[in-house]
CSV table of C-alpha atoms in Angstrom, one decimal:
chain,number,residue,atom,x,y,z
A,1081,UNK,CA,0.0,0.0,0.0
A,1082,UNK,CA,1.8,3.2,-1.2
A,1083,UNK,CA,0.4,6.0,2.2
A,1084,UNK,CA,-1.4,8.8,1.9
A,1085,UNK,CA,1.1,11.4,2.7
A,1086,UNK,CA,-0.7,13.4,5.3
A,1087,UNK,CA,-4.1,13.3,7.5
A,1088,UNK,CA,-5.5,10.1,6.1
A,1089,UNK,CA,-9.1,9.4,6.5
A,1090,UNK,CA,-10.8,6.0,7.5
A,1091,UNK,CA,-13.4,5.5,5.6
A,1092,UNK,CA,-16.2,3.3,7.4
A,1093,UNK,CA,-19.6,1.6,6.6
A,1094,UNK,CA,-20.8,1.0,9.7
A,1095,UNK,CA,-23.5,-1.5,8.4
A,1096,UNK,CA,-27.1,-2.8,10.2
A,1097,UNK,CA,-25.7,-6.4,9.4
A,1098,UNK,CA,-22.1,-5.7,8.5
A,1099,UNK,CA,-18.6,-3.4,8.7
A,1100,UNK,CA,-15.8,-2.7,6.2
A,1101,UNK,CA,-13.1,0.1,6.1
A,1102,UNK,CA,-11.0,1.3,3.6
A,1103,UNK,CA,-8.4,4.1,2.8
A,1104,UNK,CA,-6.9,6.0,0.0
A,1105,UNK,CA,-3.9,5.9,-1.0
A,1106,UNK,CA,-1.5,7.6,-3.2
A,1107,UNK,CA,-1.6,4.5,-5.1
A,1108,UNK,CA,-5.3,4.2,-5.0
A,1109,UNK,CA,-8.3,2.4,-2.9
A,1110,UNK,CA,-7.4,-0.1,-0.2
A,1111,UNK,CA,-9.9,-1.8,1.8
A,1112,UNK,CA,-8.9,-2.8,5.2
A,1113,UNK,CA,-8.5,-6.3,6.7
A,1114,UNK,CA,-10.8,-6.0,9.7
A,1115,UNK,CA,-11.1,-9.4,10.8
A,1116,UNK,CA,-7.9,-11.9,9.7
A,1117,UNK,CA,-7.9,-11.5,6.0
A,1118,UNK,CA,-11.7,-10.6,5.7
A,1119,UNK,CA,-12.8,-7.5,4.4
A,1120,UNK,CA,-16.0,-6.8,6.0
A,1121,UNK,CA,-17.0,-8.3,9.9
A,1122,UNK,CA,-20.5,-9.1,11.0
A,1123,UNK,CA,-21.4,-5.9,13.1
A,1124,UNK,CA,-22.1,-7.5,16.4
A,1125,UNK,CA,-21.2,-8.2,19.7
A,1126,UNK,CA,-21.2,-10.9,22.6
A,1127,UNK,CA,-20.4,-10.1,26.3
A,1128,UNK,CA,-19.7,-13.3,28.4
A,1129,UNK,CA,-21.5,-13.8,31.5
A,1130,UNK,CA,-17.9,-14.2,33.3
A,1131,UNK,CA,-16.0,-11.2,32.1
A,1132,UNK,CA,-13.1,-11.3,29.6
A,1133,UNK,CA,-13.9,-8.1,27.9
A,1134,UNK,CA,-16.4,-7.8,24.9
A,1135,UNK,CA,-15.6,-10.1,21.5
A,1136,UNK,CA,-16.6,-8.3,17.7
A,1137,UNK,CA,-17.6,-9.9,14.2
A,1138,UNK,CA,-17.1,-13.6,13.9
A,1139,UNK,CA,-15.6,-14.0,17.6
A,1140,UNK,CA,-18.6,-12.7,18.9
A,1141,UNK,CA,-21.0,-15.2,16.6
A,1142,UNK,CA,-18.6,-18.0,17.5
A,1143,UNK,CA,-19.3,-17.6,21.0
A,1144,UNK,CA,-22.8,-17.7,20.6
A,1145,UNK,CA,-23.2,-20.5,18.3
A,1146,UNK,CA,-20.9,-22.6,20.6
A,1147,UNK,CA,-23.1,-22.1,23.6
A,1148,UNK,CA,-20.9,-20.0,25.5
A,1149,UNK,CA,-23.0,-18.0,28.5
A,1150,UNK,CA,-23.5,-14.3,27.6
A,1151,UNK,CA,-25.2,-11.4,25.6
A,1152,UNK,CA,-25.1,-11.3,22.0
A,1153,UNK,CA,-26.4,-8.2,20.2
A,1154,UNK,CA,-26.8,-7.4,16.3
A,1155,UNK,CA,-28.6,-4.8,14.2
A,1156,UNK,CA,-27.6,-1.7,16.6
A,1157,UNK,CA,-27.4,0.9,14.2
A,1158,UNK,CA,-30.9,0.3,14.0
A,1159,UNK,CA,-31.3,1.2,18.0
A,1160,UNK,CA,-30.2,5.2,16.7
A,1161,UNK,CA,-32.1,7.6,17.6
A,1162,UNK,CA,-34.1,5.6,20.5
A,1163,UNK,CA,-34.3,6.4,23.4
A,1164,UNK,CA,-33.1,2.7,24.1
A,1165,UNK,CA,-29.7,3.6,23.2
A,1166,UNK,CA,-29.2,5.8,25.9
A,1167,UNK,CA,-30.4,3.3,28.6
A,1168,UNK,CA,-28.4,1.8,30.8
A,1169,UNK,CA,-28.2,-1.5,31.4
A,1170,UNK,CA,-26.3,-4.6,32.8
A,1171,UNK,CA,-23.7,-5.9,29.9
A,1172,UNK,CA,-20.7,-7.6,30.8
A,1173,UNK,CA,-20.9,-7.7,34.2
A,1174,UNK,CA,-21.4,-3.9,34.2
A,1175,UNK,CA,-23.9,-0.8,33.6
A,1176,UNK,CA,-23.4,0.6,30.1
A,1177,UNK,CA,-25.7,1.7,27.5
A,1178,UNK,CA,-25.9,0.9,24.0
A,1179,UNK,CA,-24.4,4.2,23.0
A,1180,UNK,CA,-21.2,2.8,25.1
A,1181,UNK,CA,-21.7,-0.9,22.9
A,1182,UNK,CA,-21.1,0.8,19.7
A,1183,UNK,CA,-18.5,3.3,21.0
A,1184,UNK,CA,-16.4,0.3,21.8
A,1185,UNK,CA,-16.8,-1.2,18.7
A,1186,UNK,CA,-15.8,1.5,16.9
A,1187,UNK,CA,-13.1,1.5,19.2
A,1188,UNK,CA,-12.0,-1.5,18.3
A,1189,UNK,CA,-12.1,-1.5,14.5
A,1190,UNK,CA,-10.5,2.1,14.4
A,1191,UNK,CA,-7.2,0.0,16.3
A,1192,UNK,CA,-7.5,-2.7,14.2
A,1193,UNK,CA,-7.5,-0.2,11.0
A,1194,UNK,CA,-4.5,1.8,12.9
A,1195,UNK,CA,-2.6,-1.7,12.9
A,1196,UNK,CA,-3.1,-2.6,9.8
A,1197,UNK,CA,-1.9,0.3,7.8
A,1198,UNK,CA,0.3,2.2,10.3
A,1199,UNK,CA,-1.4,5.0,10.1
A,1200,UNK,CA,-3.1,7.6,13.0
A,1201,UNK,CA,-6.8,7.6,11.7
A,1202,UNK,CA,-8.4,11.0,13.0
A,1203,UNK,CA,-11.3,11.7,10.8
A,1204,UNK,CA,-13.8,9.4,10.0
A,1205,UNK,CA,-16.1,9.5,6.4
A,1206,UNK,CA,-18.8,7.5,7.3
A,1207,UNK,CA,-21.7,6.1,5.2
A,1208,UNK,CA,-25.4,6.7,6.5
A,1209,UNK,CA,-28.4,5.8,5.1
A,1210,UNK,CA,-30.5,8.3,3.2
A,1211,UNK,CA,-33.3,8.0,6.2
A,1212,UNK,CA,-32.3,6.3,9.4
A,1213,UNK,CA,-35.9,6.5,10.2
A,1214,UNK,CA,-38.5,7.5,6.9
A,1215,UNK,CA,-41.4,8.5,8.5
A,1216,UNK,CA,-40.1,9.8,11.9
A,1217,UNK,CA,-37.7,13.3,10.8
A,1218,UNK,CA,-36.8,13.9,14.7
A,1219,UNK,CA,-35.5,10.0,15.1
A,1220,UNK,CA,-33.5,10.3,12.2
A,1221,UNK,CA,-32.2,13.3,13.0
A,1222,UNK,CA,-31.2,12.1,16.2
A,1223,UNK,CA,-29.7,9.1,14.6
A,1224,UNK,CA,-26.9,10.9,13.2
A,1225,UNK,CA,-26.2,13.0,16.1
A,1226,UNK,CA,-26.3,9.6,18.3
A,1227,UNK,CA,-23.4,8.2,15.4
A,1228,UNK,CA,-21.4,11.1,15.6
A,1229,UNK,CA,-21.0,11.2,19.2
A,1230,UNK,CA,-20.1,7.5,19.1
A,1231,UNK,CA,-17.0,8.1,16.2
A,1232,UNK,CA,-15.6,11.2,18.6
A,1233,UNK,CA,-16.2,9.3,22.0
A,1234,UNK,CA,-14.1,6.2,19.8
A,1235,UNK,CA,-11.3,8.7,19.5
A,1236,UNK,CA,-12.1,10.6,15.4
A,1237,UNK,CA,-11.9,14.3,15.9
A,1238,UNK,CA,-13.1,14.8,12.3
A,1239,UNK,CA,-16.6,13.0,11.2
A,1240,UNK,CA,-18.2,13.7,8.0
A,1241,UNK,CA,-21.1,11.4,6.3
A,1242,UNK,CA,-22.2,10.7,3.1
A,1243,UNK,CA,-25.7,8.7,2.0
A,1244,UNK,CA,-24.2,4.9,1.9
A,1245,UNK,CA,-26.3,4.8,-2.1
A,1246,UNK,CA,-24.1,8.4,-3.3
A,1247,UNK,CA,-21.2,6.6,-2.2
A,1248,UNK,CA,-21.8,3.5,-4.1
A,1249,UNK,CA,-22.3,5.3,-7.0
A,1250,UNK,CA,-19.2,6.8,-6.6
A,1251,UNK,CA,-17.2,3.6,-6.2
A,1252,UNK,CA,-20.4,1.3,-9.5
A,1253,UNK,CA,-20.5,4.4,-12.1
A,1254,UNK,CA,-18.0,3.0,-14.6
A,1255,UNK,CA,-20.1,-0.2,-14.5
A,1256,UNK,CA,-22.0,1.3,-17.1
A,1257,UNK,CA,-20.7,3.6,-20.3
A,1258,UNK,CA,-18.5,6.6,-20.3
A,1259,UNK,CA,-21.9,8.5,-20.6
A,1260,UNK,CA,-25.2,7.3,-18.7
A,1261,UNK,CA,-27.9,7.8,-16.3
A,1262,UNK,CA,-27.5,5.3,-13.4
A,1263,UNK,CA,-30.0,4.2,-10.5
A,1264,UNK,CA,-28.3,2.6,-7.3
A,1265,UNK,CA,-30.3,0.4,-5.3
A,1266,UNK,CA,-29.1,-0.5,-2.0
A,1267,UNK,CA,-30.6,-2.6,0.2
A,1268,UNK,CA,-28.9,-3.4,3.4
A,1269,UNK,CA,-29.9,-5.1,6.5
A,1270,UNK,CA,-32.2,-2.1,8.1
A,1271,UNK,CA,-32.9,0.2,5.3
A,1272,UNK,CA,-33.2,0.4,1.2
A,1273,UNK,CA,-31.5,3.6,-0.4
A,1274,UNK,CA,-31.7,4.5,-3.8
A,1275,UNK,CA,-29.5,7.2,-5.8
A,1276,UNK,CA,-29.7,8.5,-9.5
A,1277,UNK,CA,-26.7,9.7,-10.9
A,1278,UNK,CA,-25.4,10.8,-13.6
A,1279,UNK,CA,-21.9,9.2,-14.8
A,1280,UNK,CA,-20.0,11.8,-17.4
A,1281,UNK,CA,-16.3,12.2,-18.3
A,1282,UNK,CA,-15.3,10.4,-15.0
A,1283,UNK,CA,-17.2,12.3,-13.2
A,1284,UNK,CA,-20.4,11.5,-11.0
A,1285,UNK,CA,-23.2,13.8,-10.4
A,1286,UNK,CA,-26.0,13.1,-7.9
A,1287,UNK,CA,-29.3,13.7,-9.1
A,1288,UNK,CA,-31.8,12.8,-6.4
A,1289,UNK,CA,-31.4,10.3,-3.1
A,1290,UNK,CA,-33.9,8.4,-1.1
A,1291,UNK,CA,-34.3,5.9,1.5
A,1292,UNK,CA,-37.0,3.9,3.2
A,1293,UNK,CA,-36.6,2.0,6.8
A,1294,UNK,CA,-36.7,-1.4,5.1
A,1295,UNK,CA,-34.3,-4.3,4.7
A,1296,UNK,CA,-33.1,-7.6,5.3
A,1297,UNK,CA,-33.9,-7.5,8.7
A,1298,UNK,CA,-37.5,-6.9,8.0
A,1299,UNK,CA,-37.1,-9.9,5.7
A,1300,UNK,CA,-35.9,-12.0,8.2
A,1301,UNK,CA,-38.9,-11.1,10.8
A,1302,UNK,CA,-42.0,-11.7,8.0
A,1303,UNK,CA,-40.0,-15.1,7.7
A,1304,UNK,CA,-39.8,-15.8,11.0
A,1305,UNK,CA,-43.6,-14.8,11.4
A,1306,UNK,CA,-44.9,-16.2,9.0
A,1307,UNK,CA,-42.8,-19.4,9.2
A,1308,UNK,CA,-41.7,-20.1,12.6
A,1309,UNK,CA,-43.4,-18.3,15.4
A,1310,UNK,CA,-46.1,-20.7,15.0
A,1311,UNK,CA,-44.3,-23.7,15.9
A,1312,UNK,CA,-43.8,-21.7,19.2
A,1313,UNK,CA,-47.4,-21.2,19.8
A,1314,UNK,CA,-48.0,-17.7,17.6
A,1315,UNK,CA,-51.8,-17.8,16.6
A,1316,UNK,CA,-53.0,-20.2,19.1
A,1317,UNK,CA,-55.5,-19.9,21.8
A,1318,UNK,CA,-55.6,-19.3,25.4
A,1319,UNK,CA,-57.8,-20.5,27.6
A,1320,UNK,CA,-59.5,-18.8,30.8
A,1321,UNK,CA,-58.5,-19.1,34.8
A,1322,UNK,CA,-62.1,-18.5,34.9
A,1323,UNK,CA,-64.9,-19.8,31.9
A,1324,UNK,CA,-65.0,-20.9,29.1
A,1325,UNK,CA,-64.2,-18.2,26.3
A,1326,UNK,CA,-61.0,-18.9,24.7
A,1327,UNK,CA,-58.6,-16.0,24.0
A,1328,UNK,CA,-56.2,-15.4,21.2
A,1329,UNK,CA,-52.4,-15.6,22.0
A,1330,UNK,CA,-51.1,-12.0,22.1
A,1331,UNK,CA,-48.6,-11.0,19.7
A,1332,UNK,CA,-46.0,-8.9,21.0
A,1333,UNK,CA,-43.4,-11.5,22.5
A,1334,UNK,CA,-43.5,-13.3,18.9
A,1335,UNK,CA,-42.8,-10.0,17.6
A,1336,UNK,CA,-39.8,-9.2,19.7
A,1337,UNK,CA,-38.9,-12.6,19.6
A,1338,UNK,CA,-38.5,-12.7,15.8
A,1339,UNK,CA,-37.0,-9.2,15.5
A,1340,UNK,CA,-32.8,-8.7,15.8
A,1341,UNK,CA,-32.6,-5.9,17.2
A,1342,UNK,CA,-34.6,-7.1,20.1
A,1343,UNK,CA,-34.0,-10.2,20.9
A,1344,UNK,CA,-31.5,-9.4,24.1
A,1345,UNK,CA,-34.2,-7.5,25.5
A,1346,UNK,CA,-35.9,-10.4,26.1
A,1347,UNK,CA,-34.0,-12.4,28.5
A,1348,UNK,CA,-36.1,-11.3,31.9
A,1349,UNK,CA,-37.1,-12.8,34.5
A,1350,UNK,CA,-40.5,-10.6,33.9
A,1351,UNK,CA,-40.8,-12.3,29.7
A,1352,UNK,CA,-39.7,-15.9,31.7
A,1353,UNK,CA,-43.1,-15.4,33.9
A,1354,UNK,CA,-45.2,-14.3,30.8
A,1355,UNK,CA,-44.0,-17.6,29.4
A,1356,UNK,CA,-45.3,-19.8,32.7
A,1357,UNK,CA,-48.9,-18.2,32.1
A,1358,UNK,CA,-49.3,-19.0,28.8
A,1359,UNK,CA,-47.7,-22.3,29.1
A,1360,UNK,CA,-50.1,-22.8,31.7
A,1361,UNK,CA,-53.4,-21.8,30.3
A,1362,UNK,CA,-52.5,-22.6,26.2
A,1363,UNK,CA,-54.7,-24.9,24.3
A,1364,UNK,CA,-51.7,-26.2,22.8
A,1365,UNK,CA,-48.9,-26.1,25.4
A,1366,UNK,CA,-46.2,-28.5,23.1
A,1367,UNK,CA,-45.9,-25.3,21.5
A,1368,UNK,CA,-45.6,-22.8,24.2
A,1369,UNK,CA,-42.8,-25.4,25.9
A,1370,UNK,CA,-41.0,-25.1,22.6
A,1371,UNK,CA,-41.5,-21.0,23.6
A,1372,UNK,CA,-40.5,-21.7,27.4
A,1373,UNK,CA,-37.0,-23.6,25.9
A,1374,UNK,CA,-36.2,-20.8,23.6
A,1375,UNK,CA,-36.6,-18.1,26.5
A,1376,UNK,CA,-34.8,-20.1,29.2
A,1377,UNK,CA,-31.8,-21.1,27.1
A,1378,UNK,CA,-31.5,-17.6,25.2
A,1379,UNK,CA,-31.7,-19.2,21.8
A,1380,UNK,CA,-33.9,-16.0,20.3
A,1381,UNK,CA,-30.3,-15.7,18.3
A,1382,UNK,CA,-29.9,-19.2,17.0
A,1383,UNK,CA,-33.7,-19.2,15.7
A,1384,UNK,CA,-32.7,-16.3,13.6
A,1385,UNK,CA,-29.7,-17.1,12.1
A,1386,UNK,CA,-31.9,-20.3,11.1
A,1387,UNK,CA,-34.5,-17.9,9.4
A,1388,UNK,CA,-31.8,-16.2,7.7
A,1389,UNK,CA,-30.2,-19.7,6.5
A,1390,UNK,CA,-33.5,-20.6,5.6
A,1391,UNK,CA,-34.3,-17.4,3.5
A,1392,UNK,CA,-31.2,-18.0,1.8
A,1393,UNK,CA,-31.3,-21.1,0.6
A,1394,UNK,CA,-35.1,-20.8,-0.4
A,1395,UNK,CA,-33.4,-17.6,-2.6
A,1396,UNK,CA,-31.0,-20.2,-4.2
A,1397,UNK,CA,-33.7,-22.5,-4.9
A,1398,UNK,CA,-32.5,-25.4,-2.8
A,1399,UNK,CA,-34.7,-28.3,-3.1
A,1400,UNK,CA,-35.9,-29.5,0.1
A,1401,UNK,CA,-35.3,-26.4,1.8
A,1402,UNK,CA,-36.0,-25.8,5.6
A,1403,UNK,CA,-35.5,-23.8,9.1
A,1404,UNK,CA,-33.7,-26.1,10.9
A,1405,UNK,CA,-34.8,-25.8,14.5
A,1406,UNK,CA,-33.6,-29.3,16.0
A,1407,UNK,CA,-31.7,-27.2,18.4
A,1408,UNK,CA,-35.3,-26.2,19.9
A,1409,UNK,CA,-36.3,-29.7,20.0
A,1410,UNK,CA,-35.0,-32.9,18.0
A,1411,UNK,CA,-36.4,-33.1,14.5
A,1412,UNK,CA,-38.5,-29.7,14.8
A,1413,UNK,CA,-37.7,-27.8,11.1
A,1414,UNK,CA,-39.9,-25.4,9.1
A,1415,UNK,CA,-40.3,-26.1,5.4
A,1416,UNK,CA,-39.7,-22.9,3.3
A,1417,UNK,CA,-40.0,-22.5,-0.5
A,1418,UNK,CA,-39.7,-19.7,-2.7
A,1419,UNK,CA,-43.4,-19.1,-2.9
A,1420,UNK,CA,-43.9,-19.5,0.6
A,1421,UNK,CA,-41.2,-17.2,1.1
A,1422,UNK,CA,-42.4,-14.9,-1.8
A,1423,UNK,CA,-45.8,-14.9,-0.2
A,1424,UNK,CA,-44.3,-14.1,3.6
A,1425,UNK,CA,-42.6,-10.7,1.9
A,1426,UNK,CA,-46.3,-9.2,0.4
A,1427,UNK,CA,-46.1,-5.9,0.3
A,1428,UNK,CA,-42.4,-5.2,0.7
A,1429,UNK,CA,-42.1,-5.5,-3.3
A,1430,UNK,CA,-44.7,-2.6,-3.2
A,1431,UNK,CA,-42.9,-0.6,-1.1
A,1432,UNK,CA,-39.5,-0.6,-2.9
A,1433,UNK,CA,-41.4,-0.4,-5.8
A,1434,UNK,CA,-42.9,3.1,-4.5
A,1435,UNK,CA,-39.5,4.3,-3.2
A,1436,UNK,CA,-38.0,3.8,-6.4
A,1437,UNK,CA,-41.0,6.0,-8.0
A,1438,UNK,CA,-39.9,8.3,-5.9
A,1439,UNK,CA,-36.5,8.9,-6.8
A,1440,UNK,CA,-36.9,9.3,-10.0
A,1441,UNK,CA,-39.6,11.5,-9.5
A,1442,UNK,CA,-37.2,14.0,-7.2
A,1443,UNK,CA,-34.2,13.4,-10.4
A,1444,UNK,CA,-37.0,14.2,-12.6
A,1445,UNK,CA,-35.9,10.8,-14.5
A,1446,UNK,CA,-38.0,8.8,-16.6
A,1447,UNK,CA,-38.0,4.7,-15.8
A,1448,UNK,CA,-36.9,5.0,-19.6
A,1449,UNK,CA,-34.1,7.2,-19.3
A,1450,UNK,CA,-32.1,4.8,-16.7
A,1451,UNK,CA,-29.5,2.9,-18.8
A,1452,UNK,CA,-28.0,0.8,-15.3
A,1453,UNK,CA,-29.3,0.0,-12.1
A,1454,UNK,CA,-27.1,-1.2,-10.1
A,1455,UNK,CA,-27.9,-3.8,-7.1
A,1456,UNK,CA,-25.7,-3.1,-3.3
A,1457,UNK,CA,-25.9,-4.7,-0.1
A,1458,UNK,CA,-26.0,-7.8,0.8
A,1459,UNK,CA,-30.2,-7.9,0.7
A,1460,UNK,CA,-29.8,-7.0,-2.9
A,1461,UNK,CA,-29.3,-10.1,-3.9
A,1462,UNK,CA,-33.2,-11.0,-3.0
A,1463,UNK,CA,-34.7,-12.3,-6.2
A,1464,UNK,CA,-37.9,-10.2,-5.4
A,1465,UNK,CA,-35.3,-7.0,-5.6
A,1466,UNK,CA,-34.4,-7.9,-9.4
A,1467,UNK,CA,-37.7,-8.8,-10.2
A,1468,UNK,CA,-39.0,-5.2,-8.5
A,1469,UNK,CA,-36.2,-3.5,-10.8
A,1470,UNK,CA,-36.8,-5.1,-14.0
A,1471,UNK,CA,-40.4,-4.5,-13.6
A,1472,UNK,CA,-39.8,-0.9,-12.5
A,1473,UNK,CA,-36.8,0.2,-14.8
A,1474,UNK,CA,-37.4,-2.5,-17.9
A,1475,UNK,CA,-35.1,-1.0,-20.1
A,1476,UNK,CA,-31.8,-0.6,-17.7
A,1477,UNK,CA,-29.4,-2.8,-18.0
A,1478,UNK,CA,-29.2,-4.7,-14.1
A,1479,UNK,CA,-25.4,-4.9,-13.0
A,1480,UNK,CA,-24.4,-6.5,-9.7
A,1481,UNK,CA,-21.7,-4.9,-7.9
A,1482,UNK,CA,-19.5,-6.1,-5.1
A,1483,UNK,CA,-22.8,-6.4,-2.8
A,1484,UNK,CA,-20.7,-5.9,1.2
A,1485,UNK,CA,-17.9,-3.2,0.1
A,1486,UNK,CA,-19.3,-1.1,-2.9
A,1487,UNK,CA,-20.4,1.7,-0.5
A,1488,UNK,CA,-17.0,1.4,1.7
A,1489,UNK,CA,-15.2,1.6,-1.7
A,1490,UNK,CA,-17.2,4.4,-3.1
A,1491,UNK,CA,-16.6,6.1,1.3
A,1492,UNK,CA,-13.0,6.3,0.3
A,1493,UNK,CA,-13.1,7.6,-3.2
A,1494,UNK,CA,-15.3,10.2,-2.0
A,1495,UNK,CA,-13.2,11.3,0.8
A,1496,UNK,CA,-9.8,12.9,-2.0
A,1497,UNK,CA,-13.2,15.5,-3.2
């Protein structure tokens, strides 16, 4: 790597699902090794119950999936702007709030970048999405402010950000010709971005940005729904201490239980005693004991990465494909297909579908007049998203780009302007 010669800048996209860094040299882009030889890590952490300091990325998944006693935590940047991020409460054998979680993550990858390269790393250019939260301005608002007081509390006395889809473009416009209209569609693990830009002479002009609170998180939790939460009692019936009405099982812990981001949330002794009474008055109480294990043993986190494993192998069209839940109880597995799976995600199809609309309504851009869209994140490669694009854009030609770094890439290019 030939060095910048003065103040580099760390570019980071500080992801819902995953990280990456990377620099610019005088030699070019560099992306950062952040985990062994890897270039992105899976943004999320595991406290053990014993101490030892918190692990990152694939350490921290590592120690969940090998049963080790602790607190595992994913999708924070979706917990900005909440007033949950500022709560305290017990991690790692001490009081700290999520706003100190992702401080010491950010912590730790800026050391990791610093050791890597050799350089001093004190300003950040940091992807966000368009809208951390579309139909709340004052969240998303706050979102950023939380994020920015995380990258100077992690040591960066400089922090600029720029929309995670402007940077892609920046990094995918020479996928297309010399001269063309381009729409970036990047859907990540909490939200979907789009950009139209305009690629001319080498250089990239941004014509309109927007963003919906929608991604592969979302996918995961329709999935798990629709799929899964009914083998743990979701849509059963309760029955009275007193008469004989019957009562619908309420929703809420299904919800939670199926959702990333707040999954840890659930490990109380106040959700264990919610369990006991509906265990004790369900009509169908094999179920709720399925529930009752999930709670007791903290395996909120294993269900979901089974959902996810599921989802993607019903995206690949694997025959036979399932939600393997022996871990729950022996031989317990969901069956999944593409048109289960297709039918699960109603709706979301529509709403991309929309958003796209109304990009290239702000660019003032026919669907005609796009000559590339180009598919980011690791969400993009949904079949429904290519479907959604080729319906929406028919005539653009649909180009792939390097789906976990194209915006990290595009961070770094951005940051010599």
């Amino acid at each position: 790597m030939s060095l910048p010669d003065c103040d580099p800048i760390l570019a980071v996209d500080f992801g819902t699902s995953n990280t990456a860094l990377a620099v610019l040299g005088a030699d070019g882009l560099h992306r950062i090794p952040v985990e062994d030889t890897h270039d992105t890590l899976p943004t999320a952490v595991f406290f053990p119950t014993e101490g030892g300091g918190m692990q990152i990325g694939r350490q921290a998944s590592a120690a969940l999936i090998e049963g080790e006693d602790g607190r595992y935590m994913r999708a924070l940047k979706s917990i900005l702007g909440d007033p949950l991020f500022h709560e305290s409460r017990l991690l790692g054998g001490r009081r700290q709030t999520l706003a100190d979680v992702v401080t010491a993550f950010l912590v730790e990858i800026k050391a990791r970048a610093e050791v890597a390269t050799g350089l001093r790393f004190a300003r950040v250019q940091s992807g966000r999405p368009v809208r951390f939260h579309s139909e709340d301005p004052t969240r998303d608002a706050q979102a950023e402010v939380d994020l920015r007081a995380c990258y100077h509390a992690a040591g960066f006395e400089g922090v600029d950000f720029l929309c995670e889809p402007e940077a892609a473009a920046h990094a995918c416009h020479q996928l297309g010709r010399d001269s063309h209209t381009g729409l970036i569609i990047d859907i990540g693990g909490g939200t979907s971005d789009f950009t139209v830009f305009r690629s001319q002479g080498g250089a990239v002009e941004i014509m309109a940005s927007h963003g919906i609170r929608l991604g592969g998180t979302d996918f995961d939790q329709k999935i798990s729904m629709s799929h899964v939460m009914g083998l743990f009692g979701h849509g059963g019936q309760l029955r009275r201490t007193f008469g004989d009405e019957l009562l619908p099982m309420p929703n809420a812990l299904f919800h939670d239980l199926s959702t990333w981001a707040k999954i840890p949330f659930l490990y109380t002794r106040e959700t264990e005693r919610k369990v006991a009474d509906l265990l004790a008055h369900a009509v169908e109480p094999a179920k709720v004991s399925r529930l009752k294990e999930v709670i007791t043993n903290r395996l909120g986190h294993e269900v979901a990465f089974a959902v996810e494993d599921g989802k993607i192998a019903a995206n690949a069209a694997t025959p036979h494909a399932g939600i393997d839940l022996g871990f729950v109880a022996r031989g317990l597995a969901a069956p999944i297909t593409p048109g289960s799976m297709n039918a699960a995600l109603t709706g979301f199809d529509t709403a991309l579908t929309q958003a796209i609309y109304a990009t290239l309504m702000q660019a003032q851009v026919a669907p005609g007049q796009i000559d590339t869209a180009i598919l980011v994140g690791g969400s993009s490669l949904m079949r429904f998203v290519s479907d959604v694009v080729g319906a929406t854009c028919p005539t653009a030609k649909i180009e792939r780009s390097e789906a976990f770094t194209a915006v990290v890439d595009g961070l770094a290019i951005a940051s010599a302007a």
